[in-house]
PDB file of C-alpha atoms in Angstrom:
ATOM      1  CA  UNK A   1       0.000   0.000   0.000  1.00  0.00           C
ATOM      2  CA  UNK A   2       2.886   2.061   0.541  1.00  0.00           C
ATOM      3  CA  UNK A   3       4.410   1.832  -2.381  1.00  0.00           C
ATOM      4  CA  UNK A   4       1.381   2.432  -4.099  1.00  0.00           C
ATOM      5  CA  UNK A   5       1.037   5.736  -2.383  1.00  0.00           C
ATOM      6  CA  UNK A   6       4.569   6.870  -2.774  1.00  0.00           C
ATOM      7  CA  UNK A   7       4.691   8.535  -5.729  1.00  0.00           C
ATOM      8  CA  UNK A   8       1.222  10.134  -5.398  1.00  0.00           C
ATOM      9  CA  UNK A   9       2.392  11.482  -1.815  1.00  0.00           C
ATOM     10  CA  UNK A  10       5.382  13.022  -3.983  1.00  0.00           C
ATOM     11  CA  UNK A  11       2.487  14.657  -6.310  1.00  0.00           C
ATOM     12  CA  UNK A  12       0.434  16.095  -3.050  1.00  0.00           C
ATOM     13  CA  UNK A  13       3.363  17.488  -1.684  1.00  0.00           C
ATOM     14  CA  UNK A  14       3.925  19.340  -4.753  1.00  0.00           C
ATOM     15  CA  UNK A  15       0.327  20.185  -4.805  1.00  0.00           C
ATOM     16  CA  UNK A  16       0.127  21.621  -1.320  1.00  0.00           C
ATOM     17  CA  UNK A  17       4.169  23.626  -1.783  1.00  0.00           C
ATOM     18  CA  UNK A  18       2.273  25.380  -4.567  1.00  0.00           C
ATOM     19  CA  UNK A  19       2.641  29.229  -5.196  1.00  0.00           C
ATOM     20  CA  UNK A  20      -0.290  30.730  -5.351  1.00  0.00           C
ATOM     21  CA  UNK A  21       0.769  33.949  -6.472  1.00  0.00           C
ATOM     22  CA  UNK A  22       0.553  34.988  -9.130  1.00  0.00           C
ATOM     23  CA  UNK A  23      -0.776  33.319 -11.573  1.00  0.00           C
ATOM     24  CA  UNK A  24      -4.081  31.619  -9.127  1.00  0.00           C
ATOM     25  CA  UNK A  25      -4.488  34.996  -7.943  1.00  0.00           C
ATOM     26  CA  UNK A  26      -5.012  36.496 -10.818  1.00  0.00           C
ATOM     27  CA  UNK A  27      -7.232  34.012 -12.193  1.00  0.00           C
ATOM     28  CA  UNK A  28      -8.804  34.553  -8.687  1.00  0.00           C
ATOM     29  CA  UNK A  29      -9.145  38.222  -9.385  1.00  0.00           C
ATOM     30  CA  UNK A  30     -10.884  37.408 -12.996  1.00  0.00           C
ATOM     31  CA  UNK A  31     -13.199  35.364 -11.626  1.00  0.00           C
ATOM     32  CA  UNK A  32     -14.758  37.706  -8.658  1.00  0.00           C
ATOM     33  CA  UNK A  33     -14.585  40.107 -11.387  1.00  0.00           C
ATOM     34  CA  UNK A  34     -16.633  38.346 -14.005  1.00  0.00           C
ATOM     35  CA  UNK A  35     -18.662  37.733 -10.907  1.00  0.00           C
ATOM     36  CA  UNK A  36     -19.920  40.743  -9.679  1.00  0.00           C
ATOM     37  CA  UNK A  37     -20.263  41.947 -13.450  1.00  0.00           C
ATOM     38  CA  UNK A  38     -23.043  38.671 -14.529  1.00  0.00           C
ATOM     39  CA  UNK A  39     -24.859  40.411 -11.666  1.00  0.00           C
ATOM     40  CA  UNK A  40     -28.074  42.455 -14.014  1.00  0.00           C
ATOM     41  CA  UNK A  41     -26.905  46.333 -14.539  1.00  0.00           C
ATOM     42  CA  UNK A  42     -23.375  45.397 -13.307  1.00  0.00           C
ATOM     43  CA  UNK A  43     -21.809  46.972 -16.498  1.00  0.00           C
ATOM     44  CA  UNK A  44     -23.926  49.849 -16.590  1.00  0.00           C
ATOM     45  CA  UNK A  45     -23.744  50.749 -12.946  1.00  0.00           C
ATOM     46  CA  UNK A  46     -19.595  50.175 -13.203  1.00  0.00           C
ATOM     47  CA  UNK A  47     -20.016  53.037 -15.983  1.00  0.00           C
ATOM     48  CA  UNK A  48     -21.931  55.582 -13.952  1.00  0.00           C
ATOM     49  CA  UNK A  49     -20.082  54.459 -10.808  1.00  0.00           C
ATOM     50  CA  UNK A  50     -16.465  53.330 -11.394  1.00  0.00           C
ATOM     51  CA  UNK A  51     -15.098  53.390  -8.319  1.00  0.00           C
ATOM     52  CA  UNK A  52     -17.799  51.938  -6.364  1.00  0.00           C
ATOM     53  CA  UNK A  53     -17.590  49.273  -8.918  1.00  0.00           C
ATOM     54  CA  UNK A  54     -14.449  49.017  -8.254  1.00  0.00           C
ATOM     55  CA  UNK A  55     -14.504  49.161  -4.094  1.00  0.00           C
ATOM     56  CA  UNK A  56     -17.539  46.308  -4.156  1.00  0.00           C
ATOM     57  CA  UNK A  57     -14.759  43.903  -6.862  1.00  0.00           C
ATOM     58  CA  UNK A  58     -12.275  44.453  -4.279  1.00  0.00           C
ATOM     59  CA  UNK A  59     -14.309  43.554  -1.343  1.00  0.00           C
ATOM     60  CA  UNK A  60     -15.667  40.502  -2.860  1.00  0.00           C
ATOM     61  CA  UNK A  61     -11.793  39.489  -4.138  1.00  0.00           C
ATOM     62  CA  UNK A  62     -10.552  39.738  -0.676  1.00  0.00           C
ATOM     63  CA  UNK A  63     -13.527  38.921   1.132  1.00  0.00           C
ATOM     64  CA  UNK A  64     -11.964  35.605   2.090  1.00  0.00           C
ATOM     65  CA  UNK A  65      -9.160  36.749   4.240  1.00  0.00           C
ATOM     66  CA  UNK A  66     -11.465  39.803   5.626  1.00  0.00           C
ATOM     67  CA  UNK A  67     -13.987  37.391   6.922  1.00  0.00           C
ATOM     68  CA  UNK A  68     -11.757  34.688   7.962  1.00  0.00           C
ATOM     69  CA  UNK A  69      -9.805  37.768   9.735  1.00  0.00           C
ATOM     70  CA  UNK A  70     -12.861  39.033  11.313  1.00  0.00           C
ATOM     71  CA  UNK A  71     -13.666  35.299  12.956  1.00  0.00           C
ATOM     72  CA  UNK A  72      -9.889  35.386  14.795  1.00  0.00           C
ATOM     73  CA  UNK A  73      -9.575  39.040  15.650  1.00  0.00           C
ATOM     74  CA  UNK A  74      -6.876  39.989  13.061  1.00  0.00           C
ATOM     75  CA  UNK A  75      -6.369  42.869  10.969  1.00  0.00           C
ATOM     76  CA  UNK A  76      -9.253  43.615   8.851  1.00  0.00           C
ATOM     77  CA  UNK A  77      -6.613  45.751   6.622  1.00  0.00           C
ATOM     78  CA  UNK A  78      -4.848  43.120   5.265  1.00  0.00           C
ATOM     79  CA  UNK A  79      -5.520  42.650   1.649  1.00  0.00           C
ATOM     80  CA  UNK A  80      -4.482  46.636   1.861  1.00  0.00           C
ATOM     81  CA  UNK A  81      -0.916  45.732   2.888  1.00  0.00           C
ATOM     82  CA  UNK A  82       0.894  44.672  -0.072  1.00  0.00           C
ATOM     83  CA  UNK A  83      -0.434  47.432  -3.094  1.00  0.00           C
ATOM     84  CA  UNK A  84       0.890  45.090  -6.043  1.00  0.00           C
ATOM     85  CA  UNK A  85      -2.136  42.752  -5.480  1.00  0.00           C
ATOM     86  CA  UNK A  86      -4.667  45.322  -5.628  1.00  0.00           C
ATOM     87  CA  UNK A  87      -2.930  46.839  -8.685  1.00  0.00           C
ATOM     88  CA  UNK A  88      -3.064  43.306 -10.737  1.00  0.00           C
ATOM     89  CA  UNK A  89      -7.008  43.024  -9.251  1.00  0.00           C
ATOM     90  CA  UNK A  90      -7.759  46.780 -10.345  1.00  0.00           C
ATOM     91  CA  UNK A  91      -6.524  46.023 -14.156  1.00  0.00           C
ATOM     92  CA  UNK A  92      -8.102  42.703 -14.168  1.00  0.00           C
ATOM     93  CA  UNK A  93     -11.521  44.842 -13.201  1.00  0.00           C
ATOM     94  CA  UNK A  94     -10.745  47.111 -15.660  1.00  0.00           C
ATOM     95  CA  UNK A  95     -10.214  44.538 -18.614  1.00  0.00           C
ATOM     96  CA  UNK A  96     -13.601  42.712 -17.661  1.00  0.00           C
ATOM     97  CA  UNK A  97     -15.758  45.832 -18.179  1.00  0.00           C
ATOM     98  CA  UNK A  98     -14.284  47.975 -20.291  1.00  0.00           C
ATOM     99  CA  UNK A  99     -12.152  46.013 -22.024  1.00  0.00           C
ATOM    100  CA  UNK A 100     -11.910  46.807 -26.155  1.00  0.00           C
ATOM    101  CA  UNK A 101     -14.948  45.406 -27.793  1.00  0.00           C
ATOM    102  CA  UNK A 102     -15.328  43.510 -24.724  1.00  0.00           C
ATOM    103  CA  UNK A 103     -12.992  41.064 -25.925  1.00  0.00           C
ATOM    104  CA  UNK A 104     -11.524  40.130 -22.398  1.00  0.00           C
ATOM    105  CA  UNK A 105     -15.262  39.135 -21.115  1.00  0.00           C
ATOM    106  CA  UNK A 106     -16.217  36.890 -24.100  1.00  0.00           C
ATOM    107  CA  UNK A 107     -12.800  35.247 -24.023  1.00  0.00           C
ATOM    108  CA  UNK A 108     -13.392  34.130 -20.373  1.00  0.00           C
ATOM    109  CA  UNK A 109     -16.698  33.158 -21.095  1.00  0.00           C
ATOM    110  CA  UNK A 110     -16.381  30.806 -23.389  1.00  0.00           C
ATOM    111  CA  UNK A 111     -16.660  26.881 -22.108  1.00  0.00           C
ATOM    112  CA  UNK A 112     -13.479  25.587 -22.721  1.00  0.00           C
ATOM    113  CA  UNK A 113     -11.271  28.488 -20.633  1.00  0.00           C
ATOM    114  CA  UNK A 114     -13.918  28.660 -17.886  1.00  0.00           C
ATOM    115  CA  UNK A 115     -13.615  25.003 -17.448  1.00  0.00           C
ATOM    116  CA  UNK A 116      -9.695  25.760 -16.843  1.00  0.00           C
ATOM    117  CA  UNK A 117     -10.499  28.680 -14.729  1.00  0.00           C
ATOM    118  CA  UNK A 118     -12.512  26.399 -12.284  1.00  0.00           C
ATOM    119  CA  UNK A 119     -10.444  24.235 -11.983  1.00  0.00           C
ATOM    120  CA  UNK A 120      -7.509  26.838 -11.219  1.00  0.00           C
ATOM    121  CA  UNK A 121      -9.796  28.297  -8.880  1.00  0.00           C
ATOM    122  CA  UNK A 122     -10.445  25.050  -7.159  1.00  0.00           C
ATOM    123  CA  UNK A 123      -6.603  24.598  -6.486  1.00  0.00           C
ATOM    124  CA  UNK A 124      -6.627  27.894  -4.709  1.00  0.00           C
ATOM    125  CA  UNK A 125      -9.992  27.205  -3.098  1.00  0.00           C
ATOM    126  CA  UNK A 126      -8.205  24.253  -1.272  1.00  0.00           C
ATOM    127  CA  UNK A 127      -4.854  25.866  -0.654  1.00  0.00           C
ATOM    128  CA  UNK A 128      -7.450  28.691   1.133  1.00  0.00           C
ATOM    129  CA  UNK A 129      -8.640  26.174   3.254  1.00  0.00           C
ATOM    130  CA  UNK A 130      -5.728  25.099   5.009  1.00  0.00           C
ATOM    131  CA  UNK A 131      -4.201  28.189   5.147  1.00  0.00           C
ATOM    132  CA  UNK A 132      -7.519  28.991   7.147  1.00  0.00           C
ATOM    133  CA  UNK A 133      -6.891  26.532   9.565  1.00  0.00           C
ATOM    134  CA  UNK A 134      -2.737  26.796  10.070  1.00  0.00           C
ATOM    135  CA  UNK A 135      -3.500  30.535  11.109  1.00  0.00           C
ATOM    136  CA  UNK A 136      -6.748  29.095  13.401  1.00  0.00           C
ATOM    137  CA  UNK A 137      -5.198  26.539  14.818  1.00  0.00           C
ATOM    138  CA  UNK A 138      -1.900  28.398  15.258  1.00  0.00           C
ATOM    139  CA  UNK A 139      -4.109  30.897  17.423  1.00  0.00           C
ATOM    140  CA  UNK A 140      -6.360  28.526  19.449  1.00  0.00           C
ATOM    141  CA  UNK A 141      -4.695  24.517  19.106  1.00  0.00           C
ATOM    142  CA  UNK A 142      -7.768  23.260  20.640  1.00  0.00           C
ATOM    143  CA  UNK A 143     -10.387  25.419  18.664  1.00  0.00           C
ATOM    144  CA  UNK A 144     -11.569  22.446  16.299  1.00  0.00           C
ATOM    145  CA  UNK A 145     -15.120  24.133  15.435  1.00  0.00           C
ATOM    146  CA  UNK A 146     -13.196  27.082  14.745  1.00  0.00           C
ATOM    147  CA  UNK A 147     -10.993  26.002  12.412  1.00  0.00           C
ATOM    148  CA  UNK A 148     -13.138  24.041  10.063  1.00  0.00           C
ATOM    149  CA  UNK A 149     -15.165  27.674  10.060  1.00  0.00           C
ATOM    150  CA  UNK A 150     -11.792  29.364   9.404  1.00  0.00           C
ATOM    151  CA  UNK A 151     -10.824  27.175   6.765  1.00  0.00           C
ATOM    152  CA  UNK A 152     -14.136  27.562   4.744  1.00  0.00           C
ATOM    153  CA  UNK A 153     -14.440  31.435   5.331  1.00  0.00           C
ATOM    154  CA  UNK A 154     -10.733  31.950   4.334  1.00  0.00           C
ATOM    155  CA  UNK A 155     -11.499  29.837   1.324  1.00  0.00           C
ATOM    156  CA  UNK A 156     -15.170  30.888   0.326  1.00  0.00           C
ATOM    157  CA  UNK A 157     -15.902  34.209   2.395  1.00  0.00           C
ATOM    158  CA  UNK A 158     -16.153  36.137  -0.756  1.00  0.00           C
ATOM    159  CA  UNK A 159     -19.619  34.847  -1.788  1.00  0.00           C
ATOM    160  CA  UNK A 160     -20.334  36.259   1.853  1.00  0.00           C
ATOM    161  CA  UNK A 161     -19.283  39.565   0.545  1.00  0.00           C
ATOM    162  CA  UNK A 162     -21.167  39.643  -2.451  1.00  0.00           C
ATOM    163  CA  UNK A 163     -24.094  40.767  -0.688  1.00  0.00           C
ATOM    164  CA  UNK A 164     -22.233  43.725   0.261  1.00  0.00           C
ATOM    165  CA  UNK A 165     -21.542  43.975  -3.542  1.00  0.00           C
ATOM    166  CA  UNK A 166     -25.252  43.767  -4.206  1.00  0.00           C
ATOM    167  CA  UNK A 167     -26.039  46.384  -1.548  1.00  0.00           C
ATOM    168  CA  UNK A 168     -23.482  49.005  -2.867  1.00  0.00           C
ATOM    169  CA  UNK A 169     -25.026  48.706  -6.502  1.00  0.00           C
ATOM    170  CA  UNK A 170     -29.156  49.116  -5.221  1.00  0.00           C
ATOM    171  CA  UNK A 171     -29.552  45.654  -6.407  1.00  0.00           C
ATOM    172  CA  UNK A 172     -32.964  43.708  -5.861  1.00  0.00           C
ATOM    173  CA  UNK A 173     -31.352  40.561  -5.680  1.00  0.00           C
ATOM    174  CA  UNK A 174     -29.857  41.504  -2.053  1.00  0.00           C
ATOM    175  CA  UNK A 175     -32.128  39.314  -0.570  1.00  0.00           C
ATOM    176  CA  UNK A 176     -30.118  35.904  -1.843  1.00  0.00           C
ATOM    177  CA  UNK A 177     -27.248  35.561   0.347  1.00  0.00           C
ATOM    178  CA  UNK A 178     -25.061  32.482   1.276  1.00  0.00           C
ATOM    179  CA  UNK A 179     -26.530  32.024   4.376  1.00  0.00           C
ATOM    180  CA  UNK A 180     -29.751  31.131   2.893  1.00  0.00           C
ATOM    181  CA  UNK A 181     -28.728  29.113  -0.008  1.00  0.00           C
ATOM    182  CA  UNK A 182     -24.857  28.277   0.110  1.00  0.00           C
ATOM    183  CA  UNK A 183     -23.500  27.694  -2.869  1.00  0.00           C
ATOM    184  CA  UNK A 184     -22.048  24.489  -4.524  1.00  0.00           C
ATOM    185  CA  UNK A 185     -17.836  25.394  -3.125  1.00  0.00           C
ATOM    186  CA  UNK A 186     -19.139  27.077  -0.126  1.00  0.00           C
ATOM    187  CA  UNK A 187     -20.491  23.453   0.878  1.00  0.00           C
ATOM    188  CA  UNK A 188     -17.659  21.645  -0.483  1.00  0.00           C
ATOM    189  CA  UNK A 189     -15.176  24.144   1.818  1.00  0.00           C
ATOM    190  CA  UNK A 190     -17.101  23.546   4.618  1.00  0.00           C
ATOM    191  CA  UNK A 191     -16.549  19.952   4.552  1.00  0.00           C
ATOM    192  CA  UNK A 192     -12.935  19.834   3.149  1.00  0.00           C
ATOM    193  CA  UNK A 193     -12.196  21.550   5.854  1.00  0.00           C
ATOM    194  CA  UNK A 194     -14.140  18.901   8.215  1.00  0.00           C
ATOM    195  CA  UNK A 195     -12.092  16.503   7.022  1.00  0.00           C
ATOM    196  CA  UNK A 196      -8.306  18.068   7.202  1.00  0.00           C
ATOM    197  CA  UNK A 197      -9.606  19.203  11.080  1.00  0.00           C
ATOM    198  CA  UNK A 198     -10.330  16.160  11.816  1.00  0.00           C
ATOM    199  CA  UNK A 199      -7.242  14.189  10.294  1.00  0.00           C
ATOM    200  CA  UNK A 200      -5.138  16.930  11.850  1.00  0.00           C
ATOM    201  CA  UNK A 201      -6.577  15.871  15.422  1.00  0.00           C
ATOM    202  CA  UNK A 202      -6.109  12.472  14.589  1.00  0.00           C
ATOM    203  CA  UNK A 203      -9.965  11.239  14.491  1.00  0.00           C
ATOM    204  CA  UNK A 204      -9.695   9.645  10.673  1.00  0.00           C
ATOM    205  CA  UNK A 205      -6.285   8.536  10.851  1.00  0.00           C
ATOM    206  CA  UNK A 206      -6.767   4.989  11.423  1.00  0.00           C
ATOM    207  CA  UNK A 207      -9.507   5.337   8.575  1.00  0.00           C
ATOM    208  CA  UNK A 208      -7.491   6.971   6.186  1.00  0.00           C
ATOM    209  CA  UNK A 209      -3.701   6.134   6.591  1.00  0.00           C
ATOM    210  CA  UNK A 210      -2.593   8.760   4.747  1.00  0.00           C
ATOM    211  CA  UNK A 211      -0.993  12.443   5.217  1.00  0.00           C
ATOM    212  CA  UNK A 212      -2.899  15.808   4.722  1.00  0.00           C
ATOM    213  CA  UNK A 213      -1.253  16.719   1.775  1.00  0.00           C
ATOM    214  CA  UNK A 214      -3.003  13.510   0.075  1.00  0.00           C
ATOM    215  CA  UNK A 215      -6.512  14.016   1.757  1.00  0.00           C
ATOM    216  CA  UNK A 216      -5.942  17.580  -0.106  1.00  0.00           C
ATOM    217  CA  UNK A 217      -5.006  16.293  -3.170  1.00  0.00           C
ATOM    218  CA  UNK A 218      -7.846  14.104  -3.257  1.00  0.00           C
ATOM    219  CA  UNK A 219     -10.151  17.179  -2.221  1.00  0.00           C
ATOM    220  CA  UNK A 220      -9.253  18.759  -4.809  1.00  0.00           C
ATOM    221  CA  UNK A 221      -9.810  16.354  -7.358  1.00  0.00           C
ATOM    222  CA  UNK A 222     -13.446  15.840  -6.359  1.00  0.00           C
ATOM    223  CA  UNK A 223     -14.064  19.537  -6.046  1.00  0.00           C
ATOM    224  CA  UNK A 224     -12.737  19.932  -9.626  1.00  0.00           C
ATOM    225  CA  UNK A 225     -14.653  17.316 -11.217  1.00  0.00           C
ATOM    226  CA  UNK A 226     -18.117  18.553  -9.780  1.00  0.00           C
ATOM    227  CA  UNK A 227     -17.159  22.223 -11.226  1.00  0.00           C
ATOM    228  CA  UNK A 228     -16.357  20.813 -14.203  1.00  0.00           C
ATOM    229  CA  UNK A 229     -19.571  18.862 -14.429  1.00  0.00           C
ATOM    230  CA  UNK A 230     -21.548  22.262 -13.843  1.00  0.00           C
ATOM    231  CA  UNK A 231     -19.745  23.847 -16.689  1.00  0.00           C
ATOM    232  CA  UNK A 232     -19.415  21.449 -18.948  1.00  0.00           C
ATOM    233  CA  UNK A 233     -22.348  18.844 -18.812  1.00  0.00           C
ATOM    234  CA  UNK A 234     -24.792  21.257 -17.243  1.00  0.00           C
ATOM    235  CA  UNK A 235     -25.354  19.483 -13.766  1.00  0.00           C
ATOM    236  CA  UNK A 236     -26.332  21.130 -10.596  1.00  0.00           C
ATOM    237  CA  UNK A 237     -24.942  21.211  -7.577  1.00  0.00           C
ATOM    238  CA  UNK A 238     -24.313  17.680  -6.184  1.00  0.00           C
ATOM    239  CA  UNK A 239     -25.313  18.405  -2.564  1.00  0.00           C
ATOM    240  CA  UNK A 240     -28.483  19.899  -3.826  1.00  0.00           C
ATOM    241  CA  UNK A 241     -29.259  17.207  -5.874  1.00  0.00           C
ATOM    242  CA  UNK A 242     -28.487  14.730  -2.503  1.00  0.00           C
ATOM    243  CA  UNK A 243     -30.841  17.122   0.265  1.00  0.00           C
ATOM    244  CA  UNK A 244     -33.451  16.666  -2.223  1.00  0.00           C
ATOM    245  CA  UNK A 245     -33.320  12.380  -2.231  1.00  0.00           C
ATOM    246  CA  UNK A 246     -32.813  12.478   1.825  1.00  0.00           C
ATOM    247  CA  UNK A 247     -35.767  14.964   1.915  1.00  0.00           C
ATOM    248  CA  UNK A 248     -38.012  12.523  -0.026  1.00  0.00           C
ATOM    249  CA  UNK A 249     -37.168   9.462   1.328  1.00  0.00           C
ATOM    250  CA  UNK A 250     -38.017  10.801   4.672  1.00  0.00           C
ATOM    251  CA  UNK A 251     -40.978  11.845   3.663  1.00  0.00           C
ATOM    252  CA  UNK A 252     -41.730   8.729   2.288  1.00  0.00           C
ATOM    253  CA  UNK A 253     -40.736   7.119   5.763  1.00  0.00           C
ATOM    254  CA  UNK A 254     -42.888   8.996   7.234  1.00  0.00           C
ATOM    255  CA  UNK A 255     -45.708   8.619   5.309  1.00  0.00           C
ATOM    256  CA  UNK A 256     -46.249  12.058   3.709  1.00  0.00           C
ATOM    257  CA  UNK A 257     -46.706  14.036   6.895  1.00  0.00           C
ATOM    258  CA  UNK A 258     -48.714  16.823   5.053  1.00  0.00           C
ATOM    259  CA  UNK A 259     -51.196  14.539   2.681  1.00  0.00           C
ATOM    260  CA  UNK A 260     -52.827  18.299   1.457  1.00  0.00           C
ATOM    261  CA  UNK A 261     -49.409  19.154  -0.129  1.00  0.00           C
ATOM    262  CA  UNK A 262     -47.754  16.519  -2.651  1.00  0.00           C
ATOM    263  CA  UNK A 263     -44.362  17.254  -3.545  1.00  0.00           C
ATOM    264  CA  UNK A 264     -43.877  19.416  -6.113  1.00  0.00           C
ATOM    265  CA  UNK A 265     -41.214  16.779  -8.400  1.00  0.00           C
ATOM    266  CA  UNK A 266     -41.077  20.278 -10.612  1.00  0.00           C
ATOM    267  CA  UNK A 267     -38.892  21.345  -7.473  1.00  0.00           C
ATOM    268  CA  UNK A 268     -36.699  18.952  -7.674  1.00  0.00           C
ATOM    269  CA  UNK A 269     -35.654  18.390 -11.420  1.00  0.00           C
TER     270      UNK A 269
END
């Protein structure tokens, strides 16, 4: 078995030692870019309103390390240490909206580059994660709970922040938040980070004999191919698609509780 896992363990090292800067950062910074702009009037607010625009990218970019900082009492300032990062994530803004015939946009929307950019974005979504948790766990050893909620905000807290970005632009769609209906990664966060918490405190160990750097790997891997999946075959998001079957087959179980209100199987295609 250990030979086997050899050379892979040489592969999540390598994985794990990763740079992320700056070529997953930037591809970061497109992304929450391209986000806030499929929001409706995105474009023609960033027009009227540049640098709100602008503030509201930023906040969403770096919303990971502000929330994740705001859960352990660190500086809230810290994405404005280092000014070269916000200059790269200020031209990337720039190039998404007012980019040349829009040229920058369509080339990032087509299929076959978003389906690299996911996956890019993936890679840094788990390398958020544990950094979440070193700098948790570094503060408070014993904090468990706390790290796993490190881990995911460090890695996902800018979908948190895009409400903000709603709120600055007036738009109606404030109302949908992450709190109410977490997104696909946000879920996937949440329990990657379960599971390198719990390896770290020794609870799956004798379960999975393996290191962190390969339960990482493997994270990865799986995160990847259900983004990939969404982009490229259409699907929705796995854990949606799984609350729905436990849902029904409790109601089923039970016996239909509410006998005056079928389900709706519209809801659930």
């Amino acid at each position: 078995m250990d030979v086997l896992l050899a050379p892979l363990e040489g592969v999540a090292d390598t994985f794990v030692a990763l740079p992320m800067f700056p070529m997953f950062e930037i591809i970061h910074y497109i992304k929450a870019s391209m986000t806030t702009r499929t929001e409706p009037g995105a474009r023609e607010f960033a027009f009227k309103h540049p640098i709100c625009s602008l503030v509201s990218t930023i906040l969403v970019a770096c919303g990971g390390t502000i929330v994740c900082n705001l859960l352990l009492g660190l500086p809230l300032g810290e994405p404005l240490v280092n000014p070269i990062p916000l200059m790269i994530l200020s031209i990337m803004w720039f190039l998404v909206y007012f980019c040349p015939g829009d040229l920058f946009y369509t080339f990032f929307s087509t299929t076959p580059v978003k389906a690299v950019v996911v996956v890019l974005k993936d890679m840094r979504r788990i390398h958020r994660v544990i950094a979440g948790i070193r700098i948790a766990l570094g503060l408070h050893p014993a904090a468990w709970a706390l790290a796993i909620v490190a881990g995911t905000a460090r890695a996902s807290g800018g979908t948190v922040l895009a409400t903000v970005d709603k709120f600055m632009r007036g738009s109606p769609n404030v109302h949908k938040h992450e709190f109410l209906a977490p997104s696909y990664h946000t879920k996937f966060t949440f329990c990657a980070a379960s599971a390198l918490v719990a390896h770290d405190f020794g609870l799956i160990q004798h379960l999975l004999p393996v290191s962190s750097d390969m339960i990482a790997l493997v994270l990865f891997l799986t995160m990847s191919m259900g983004s990939l999946s969404t982009v490229l075959l259409g699907f929705r998001d796995p854990f949606s698609s799984m609350t729905s079957i436990i849902i029904r087959e409790d109601d089923d179980i039970r016996g239909n509780t509410h006998p005056g209100k079928p389900i709706d199987d519209k809801k659930n295609d």
